[in-house]
Short mmCIF file of C-alpha atoms and ligand atoms in Angstrom, two decimals:
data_model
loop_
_atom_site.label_atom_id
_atom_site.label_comp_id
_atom_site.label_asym_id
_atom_site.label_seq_id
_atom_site.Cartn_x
_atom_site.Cartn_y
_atom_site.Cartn_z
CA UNK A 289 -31.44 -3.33 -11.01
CA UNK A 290 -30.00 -5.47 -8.14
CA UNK A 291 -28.79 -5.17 -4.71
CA UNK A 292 -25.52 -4.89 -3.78
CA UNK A 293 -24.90 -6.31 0.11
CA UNK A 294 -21.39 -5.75 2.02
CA UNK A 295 -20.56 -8.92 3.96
CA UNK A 296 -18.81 -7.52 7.22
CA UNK A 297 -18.66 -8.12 10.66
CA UNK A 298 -15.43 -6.24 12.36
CA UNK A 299 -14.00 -8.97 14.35
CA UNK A 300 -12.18 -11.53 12.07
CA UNK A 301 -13.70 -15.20 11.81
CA UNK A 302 -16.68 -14.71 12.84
CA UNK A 303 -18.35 -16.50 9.36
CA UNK A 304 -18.10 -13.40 6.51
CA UNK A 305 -16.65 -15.83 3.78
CA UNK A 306 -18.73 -19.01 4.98
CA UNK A 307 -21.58 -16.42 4.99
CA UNK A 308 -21.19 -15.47 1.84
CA UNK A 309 -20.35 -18.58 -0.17
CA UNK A 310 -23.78 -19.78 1.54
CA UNK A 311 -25.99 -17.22 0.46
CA UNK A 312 -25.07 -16.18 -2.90
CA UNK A 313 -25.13 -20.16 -3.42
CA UNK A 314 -29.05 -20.24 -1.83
CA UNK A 315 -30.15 -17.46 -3.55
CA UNK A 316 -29.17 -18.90 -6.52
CA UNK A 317 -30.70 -22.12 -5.61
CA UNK A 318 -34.19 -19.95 -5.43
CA UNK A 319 -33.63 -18.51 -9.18
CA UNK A 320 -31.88 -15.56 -8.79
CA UNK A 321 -28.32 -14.18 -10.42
CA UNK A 322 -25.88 -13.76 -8.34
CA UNK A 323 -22.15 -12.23 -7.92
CA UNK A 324 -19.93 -13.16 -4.81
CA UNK A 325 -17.14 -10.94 -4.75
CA UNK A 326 -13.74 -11.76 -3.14
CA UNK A 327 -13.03 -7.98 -1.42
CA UNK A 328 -10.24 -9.58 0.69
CA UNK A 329 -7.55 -8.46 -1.75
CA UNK A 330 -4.12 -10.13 -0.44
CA UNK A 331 -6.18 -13.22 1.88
CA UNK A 332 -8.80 -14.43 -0.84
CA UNK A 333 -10.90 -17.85 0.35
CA UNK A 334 -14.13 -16.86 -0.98
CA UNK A 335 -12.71 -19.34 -3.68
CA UNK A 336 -11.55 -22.81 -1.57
CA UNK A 337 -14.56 -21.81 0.45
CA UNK A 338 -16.79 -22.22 -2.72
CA UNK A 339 -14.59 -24.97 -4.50
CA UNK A 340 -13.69 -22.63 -7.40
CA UNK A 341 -9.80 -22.28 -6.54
CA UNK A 342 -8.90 -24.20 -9.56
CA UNK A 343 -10.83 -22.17 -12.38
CA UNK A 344 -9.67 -18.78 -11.15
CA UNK A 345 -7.57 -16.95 -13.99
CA UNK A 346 -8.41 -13.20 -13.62
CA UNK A 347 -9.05 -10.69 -10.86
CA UNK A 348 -10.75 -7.65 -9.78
CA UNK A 349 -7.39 -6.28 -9.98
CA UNK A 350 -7.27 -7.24 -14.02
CA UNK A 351 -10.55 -5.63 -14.56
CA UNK A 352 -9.19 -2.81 -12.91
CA UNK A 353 -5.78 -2.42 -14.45
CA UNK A 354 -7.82 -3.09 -17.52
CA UNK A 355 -6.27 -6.24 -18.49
CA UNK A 356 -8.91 -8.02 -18.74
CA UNK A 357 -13.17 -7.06 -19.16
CA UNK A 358 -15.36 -7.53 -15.78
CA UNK A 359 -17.63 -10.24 -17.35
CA UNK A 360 -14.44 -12.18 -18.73
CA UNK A 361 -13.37 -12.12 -14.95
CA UNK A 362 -16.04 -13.83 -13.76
CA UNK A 363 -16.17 -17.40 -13.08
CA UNK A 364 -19.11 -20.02 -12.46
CA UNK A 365 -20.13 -21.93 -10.34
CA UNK A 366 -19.61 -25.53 -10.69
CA UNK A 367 -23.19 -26.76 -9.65
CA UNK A 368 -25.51 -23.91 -9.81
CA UNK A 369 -26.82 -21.62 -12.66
CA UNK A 370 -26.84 -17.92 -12.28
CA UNK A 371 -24.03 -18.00 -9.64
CA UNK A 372 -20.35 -16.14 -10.32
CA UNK A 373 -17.77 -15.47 -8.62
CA UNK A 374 -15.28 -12.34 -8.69
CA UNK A 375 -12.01 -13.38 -7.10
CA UNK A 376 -9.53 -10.93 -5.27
CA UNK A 377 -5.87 -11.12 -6.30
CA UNK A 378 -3.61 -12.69 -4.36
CA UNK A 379 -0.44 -10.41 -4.99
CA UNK A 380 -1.57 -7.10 -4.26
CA UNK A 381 -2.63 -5.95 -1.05
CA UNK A 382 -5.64 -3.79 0.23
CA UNK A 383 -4.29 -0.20 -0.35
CA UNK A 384 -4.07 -1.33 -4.07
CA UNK A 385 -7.55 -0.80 -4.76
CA UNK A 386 -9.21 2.54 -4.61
CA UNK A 387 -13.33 2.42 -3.34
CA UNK A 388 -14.02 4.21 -6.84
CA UNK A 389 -12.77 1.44 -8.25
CA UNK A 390 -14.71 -0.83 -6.07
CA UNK A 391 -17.89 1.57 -6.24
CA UNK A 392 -17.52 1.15 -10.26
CA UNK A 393 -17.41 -2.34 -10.06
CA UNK A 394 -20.68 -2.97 -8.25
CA UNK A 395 -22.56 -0.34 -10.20
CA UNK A 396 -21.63 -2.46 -13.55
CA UNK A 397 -22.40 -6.06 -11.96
CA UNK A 398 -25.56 -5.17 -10.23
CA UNK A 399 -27.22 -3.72 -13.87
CA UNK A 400 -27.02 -6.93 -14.92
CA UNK A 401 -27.61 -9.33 -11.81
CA UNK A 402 -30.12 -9.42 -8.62
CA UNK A 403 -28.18 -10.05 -5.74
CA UNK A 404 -24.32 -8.47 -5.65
CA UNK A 405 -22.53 -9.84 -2.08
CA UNK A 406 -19.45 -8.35 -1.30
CA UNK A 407 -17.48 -10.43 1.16
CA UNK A 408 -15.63 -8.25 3.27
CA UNK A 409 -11.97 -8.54 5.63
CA UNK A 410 -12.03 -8.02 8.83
CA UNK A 411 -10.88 -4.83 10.19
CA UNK A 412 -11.87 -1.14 10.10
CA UNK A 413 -9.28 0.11 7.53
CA UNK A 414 -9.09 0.20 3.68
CA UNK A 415 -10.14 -3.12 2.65
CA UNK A 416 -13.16 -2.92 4.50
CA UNK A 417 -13.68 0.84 3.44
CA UNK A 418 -13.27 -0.96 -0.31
CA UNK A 419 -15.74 -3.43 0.67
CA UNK A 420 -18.27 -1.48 1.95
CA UNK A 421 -18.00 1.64 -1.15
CA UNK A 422 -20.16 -0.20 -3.79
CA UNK A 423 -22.57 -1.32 -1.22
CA UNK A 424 -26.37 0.23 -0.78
CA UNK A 425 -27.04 -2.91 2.14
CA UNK A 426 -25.20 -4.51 4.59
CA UNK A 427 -25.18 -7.42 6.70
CA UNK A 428 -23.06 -7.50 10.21
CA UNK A 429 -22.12 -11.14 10.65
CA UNK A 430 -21.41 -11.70 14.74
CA UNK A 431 -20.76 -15.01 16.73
CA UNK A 432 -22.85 -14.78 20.50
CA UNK A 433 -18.80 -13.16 21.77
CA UNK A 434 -17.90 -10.86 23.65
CA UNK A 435 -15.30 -9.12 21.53
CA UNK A 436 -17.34 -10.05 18.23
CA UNK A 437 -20.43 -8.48 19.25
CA UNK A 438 -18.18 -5.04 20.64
CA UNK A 439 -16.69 -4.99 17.19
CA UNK A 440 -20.24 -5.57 15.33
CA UNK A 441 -21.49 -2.46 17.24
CA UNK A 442 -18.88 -0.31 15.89
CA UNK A 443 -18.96 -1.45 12.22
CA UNK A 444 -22.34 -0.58 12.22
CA UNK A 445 -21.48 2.76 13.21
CA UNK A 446 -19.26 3.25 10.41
CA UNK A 447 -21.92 1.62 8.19
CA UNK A 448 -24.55 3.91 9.69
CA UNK A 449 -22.18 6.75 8.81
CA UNK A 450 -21.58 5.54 4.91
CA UNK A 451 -25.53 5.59 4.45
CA UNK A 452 -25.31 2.36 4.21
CA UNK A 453 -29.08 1.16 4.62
CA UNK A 454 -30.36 -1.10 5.63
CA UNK A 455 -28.01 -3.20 7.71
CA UNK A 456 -29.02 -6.60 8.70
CA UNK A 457 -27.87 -8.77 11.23
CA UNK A 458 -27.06 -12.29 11.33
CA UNK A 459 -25.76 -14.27 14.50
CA UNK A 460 -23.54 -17.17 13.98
CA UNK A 461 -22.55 -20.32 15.79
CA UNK A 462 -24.79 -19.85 17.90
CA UNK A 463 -25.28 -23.19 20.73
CA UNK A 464 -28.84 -23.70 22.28
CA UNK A 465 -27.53 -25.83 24.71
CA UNK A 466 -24.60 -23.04 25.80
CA UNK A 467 -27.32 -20.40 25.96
CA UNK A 468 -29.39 -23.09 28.64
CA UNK A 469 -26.74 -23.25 30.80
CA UNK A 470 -25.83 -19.70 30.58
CA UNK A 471 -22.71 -19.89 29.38
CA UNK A 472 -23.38 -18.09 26.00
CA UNK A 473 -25.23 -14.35 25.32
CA UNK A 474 -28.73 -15.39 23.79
CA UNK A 475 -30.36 -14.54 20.73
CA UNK A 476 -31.99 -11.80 22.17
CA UNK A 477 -29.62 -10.60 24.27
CA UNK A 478 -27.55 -9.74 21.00
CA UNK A 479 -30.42 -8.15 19.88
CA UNK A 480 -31.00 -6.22 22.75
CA UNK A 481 -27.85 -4.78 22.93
CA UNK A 482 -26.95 -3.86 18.78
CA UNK A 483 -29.41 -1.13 17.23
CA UNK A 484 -29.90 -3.77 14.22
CA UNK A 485 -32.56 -5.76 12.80
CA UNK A 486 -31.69 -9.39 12.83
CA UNK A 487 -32.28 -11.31 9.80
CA UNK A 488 -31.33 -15.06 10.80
CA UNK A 489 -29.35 -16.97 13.77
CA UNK A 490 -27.29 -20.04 12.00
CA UNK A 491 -26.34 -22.57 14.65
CA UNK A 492 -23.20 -23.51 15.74
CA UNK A 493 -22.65 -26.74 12.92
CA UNK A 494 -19.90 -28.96 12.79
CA UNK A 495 -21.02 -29.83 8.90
CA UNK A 496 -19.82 -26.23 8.18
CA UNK A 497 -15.63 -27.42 8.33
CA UNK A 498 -16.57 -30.50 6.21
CA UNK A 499 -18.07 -29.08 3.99
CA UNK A 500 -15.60 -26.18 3.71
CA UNK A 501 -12.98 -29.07 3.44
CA UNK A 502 -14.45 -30.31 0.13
CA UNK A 503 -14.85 -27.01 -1.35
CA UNK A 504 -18.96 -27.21 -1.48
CA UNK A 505 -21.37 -24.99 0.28
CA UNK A 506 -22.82 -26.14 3.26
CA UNK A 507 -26.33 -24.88 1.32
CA UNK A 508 -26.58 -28.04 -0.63
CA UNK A 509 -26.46 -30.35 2.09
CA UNK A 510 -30.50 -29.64 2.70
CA UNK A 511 -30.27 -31.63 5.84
CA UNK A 512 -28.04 -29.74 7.82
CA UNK A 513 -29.51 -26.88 10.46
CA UNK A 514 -27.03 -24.40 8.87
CA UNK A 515 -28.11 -25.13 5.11
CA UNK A 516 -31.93 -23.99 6.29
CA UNK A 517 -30.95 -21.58 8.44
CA UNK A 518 -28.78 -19.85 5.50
CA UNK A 519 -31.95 -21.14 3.27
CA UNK A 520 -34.08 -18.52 5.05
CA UNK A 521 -31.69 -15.83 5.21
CA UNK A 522 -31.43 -16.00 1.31
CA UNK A 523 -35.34 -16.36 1.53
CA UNK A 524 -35.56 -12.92 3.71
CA UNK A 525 -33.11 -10.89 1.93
CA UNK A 526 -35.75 -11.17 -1.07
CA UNK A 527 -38.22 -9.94 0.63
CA UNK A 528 -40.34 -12.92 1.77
CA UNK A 529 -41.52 -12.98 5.02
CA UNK A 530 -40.49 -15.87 7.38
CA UNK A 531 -40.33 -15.67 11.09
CA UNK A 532 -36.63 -16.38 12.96
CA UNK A 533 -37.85 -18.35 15.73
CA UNK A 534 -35.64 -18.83 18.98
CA UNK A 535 -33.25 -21.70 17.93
CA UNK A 536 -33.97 -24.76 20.11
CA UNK A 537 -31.42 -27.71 21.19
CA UNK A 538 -32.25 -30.74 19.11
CA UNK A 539 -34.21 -33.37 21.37
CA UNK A 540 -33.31 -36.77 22.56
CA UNK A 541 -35.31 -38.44 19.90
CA UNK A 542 -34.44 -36.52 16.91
CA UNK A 543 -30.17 -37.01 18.16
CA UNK A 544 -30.96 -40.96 17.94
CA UNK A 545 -32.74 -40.08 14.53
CA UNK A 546 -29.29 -38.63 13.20
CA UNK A 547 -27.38 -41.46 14.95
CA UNK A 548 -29.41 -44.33 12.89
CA UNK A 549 -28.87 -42.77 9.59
CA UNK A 550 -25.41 -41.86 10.04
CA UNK A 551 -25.58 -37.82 10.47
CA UNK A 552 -23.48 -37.74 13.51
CA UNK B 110 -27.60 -12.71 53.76
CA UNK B 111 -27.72 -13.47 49.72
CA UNK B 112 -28.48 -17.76 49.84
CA UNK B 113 -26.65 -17.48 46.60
CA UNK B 114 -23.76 -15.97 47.90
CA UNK B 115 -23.60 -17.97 50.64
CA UNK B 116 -23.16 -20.83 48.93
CA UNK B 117 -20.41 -19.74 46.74
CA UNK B 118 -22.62 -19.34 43.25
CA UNK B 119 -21.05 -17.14 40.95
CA UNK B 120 -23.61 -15.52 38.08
CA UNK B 121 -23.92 -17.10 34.85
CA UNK B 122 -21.16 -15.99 32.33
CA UNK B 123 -23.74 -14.70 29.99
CA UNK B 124 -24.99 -12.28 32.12
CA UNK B 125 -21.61 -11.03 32.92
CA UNK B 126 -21.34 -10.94 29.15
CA UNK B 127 -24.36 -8.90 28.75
CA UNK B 128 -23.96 -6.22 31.43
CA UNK B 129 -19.84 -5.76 30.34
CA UNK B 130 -21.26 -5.54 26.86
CA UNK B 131 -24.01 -2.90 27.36
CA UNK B 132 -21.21 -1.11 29.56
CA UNK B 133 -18.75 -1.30 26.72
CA UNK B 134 -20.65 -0.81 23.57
CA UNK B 135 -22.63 2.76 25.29
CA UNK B 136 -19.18 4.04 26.26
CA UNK B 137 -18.16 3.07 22.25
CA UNK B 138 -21.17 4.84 21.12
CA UNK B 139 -20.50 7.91 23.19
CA UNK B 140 -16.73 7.95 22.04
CA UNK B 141 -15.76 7.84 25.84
CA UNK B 142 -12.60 5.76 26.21
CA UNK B 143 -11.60 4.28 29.85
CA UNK B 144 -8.96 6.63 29.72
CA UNK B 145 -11.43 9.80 30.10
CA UNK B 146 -13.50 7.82 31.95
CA UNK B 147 -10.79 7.41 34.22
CA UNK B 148 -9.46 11.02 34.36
CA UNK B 149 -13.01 12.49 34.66
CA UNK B 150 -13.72 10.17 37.67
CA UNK B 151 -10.58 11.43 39.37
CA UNK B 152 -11.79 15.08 38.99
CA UNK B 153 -15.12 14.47 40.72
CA UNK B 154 -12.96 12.93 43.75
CA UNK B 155 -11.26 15.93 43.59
CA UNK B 156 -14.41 18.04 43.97
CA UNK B 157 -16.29 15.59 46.45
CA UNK B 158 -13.02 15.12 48.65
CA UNK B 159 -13.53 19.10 49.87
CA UNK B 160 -17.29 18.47 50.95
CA UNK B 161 -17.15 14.61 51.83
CA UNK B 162 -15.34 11.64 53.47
CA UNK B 163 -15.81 8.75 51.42
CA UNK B 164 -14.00 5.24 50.55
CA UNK B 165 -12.00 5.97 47.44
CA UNK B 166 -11.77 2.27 46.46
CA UNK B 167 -15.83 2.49 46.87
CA UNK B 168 -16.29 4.62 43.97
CA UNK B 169 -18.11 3.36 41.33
CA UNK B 170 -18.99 5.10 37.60
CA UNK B 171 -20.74 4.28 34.80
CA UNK B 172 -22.26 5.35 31.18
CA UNK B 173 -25.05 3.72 30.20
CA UNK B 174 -27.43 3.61 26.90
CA UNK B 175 -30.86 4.27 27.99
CA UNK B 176 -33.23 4.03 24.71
CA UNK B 177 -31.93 7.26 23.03
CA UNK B 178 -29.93 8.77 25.92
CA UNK B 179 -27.28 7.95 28.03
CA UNK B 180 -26.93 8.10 31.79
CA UNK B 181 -24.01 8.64 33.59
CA UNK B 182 -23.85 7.52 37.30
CA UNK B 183 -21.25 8.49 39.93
CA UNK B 184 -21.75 5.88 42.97
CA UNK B 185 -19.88 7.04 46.11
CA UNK B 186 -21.19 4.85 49.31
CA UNK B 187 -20.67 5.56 52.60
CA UNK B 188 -20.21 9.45 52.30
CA UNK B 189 -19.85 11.53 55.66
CA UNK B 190 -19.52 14.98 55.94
CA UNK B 191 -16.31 16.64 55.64
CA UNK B 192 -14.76 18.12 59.01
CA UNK B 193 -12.85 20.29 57.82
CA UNK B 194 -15.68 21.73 55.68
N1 ATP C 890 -21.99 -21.88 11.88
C1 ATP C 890 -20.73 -22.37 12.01
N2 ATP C 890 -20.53 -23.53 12.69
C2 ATP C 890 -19.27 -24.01 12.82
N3 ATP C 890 -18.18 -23.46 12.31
C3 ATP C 890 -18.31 -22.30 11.63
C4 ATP C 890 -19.59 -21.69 11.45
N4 ATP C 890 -19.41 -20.55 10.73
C5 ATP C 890 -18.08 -20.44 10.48
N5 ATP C 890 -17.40 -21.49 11.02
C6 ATP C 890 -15.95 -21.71 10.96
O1 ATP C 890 -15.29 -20.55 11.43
C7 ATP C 890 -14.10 -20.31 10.71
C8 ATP C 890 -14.07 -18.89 10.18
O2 ATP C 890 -15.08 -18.72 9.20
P1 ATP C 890 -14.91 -17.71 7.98
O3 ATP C 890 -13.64 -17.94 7.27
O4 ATP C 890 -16.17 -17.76 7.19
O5 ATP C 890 -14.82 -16.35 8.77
P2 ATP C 890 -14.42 -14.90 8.20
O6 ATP C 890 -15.24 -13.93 9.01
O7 ATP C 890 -14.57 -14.84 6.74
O8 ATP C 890 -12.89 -14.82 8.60
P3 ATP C 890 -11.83 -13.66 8.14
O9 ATP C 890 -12.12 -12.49 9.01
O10 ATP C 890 -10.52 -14.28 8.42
O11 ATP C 890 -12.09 -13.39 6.70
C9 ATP C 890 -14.04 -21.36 9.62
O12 ATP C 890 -13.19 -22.39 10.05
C10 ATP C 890 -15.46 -21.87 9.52
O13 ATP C 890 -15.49 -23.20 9.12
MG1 MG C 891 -13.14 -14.24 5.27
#
């Protein structure tokens, strides 16, 4: 029986997709079957984001309008085993879909797969509600903002208030350097001041938009601070234990390292 | 004399961040919007006003998470006693 994780976070574009696309594609890089499902019914990108846009023929809405059978409606991944992805139809919009629906979904896909992620919109209303009603975990996505971290707070509330258990925190784009100079909340600040456990910090990485630009998860460029910070995150969520240290600014020597062999 | 002050320093943004946040996110938590904030600060000027003198513009509140509880604090400086009183 797997787990089935709401991707959320409140504030919009804070990383849910990119977060999502990243660790279903890592934790099927460590062996284990996974579904990444689309729940932004109306605004799908879980599929560019991934590189799948192309391949996409049914929806969740087909499965539910029973035009077409959930496994049928799943497509693979290009380039790794064990990794689907349910898309969200473009033509309908959020109130479409009922959370029974969305509850019945998950309960089907997560008898026969570990790791179910659920990538959610932003917002408070429906399609979040939709997002969320499958989901037994959940993990808040915030950047080191203001607003994002307000909003983070509050969608844990109404996670708290689903039962939805546990929730998981992870803290995006964050900058070392900003946090030095003061100009940015710090890791623990954020955890300070949200009642959440935090599960991984992924830097602030400009190889996230190119690789969103090609359509290929910044997970399998193994180089890049992201990939291993999303790496671990996959690592944690099945159950290993790996400490999240404090993330530090890269040093002078290792910046001329990148510069020589071209990763700037 | 603050040296910090005096030489025009302003805190670091982040700490802003952090106190507005903490400020923000209790006052979430409690389900107490500015607005009642606002209105319920008003009424305790009300009630002070019979007993004290005091700077209205002084008057500082604020709800704030500690561990499991929250604390509210009404800050009125400068208070004298009333004459009429
Ligand atoms: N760690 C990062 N470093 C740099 N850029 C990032 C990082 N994470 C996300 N981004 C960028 O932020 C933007 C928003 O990301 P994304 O689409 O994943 O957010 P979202 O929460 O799904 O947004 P929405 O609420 O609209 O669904 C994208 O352009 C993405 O490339
Ligand atoms: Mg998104």
């Amino acid at each position: 029986m797997g787990k089935v994780i709401v991707v959320t976070s409140g504030k919009g574009g804070v990383g849910k997709t990119t977060s999502t696309a990243n660790l279903g594609t890592a934790l099927a890089l460590i062996g284990k079957t996974v579904v990444v499902i689309d729940a932004d019914v109306g605004l799908r990108n879980l599929d560019v984001v991934m590189g799948l846009e192309s391949r996409i023929v049914y929806t969740s809405m087909d499965v539910i309008e029973n035009r077409c059978e959930l496994s049928r409606a799943l497509v693979k991944d290009k380039r790794v085993e064990g990794l689907m992805l349910l898309a969200a139809s473009q033509k309908n919009n959020k109130d479409d879909i009922q959370p029974e629906q969305m509850k019945a979904i998950c309960t089907e896909l997560r008898a026969t797969h570990d790791f179910v992620l659920v990538d959610s919109p932003a917002g408070i209303e429906s399609g979040f509600r939709n997002a969320a009603a499958g989901a037994e975990e959940a993990l808040v996505i915030t950047t080191p903002d203001v607003s994002a971290i307000r909003d983070a707070d509050r969608i844990t509330g109404l996670l708290q208030h689903e039962g939805v258990e546990p929730i998981n925190l992870v803290l995006n784009r964050l900058s070392p350097e900003m946090v030095r100079k003061g100009n940015m909340v710090s890791q623990s600040d954020v955890v300070g001041l949200l009642n959440l456990k935090l599960i991984g910090v992924v830097p602030e990485d400009r190889e996230v938009i190119a690789s969103t630009n090609r359509g290929i998860p910044l997970v399998h460029n193994k180089n890049s601070p992201g990939a291993q910070a999303y790496m671990r995150i996959a690592k944690r969520l099945t159950g290993q234990r790996i400490p999240i240290p404090e993330l530090r600014e890269k040093g002078f020597f290792s910046n001329i390292l990148d510069w020589f062999s071209g990763n700037k | 004399m603050n040296l910090r002050r005096l030489f025009g320093r302003q805190p670091k943004s982040s700490s802003v961040a952090r106190e507005r946040l903490r400020l923000v996110i209790s006052q979430d938590r409690f389900d107490v919007d500015e607005e009642s904030m606002r209105r319920l600060q008003a009424e305790l000027m009300q009630v002070l006003s019979k007993h004290f003198d005091f700077h209205v513009d002084e008057v500082r509140m604020s709800l704030k998470q500690r561990g499991n509880s929250y604390v509210l604090t009404a800050d009125f400086p400068n208070v004298n006693a009333n004459k009429q009183a």
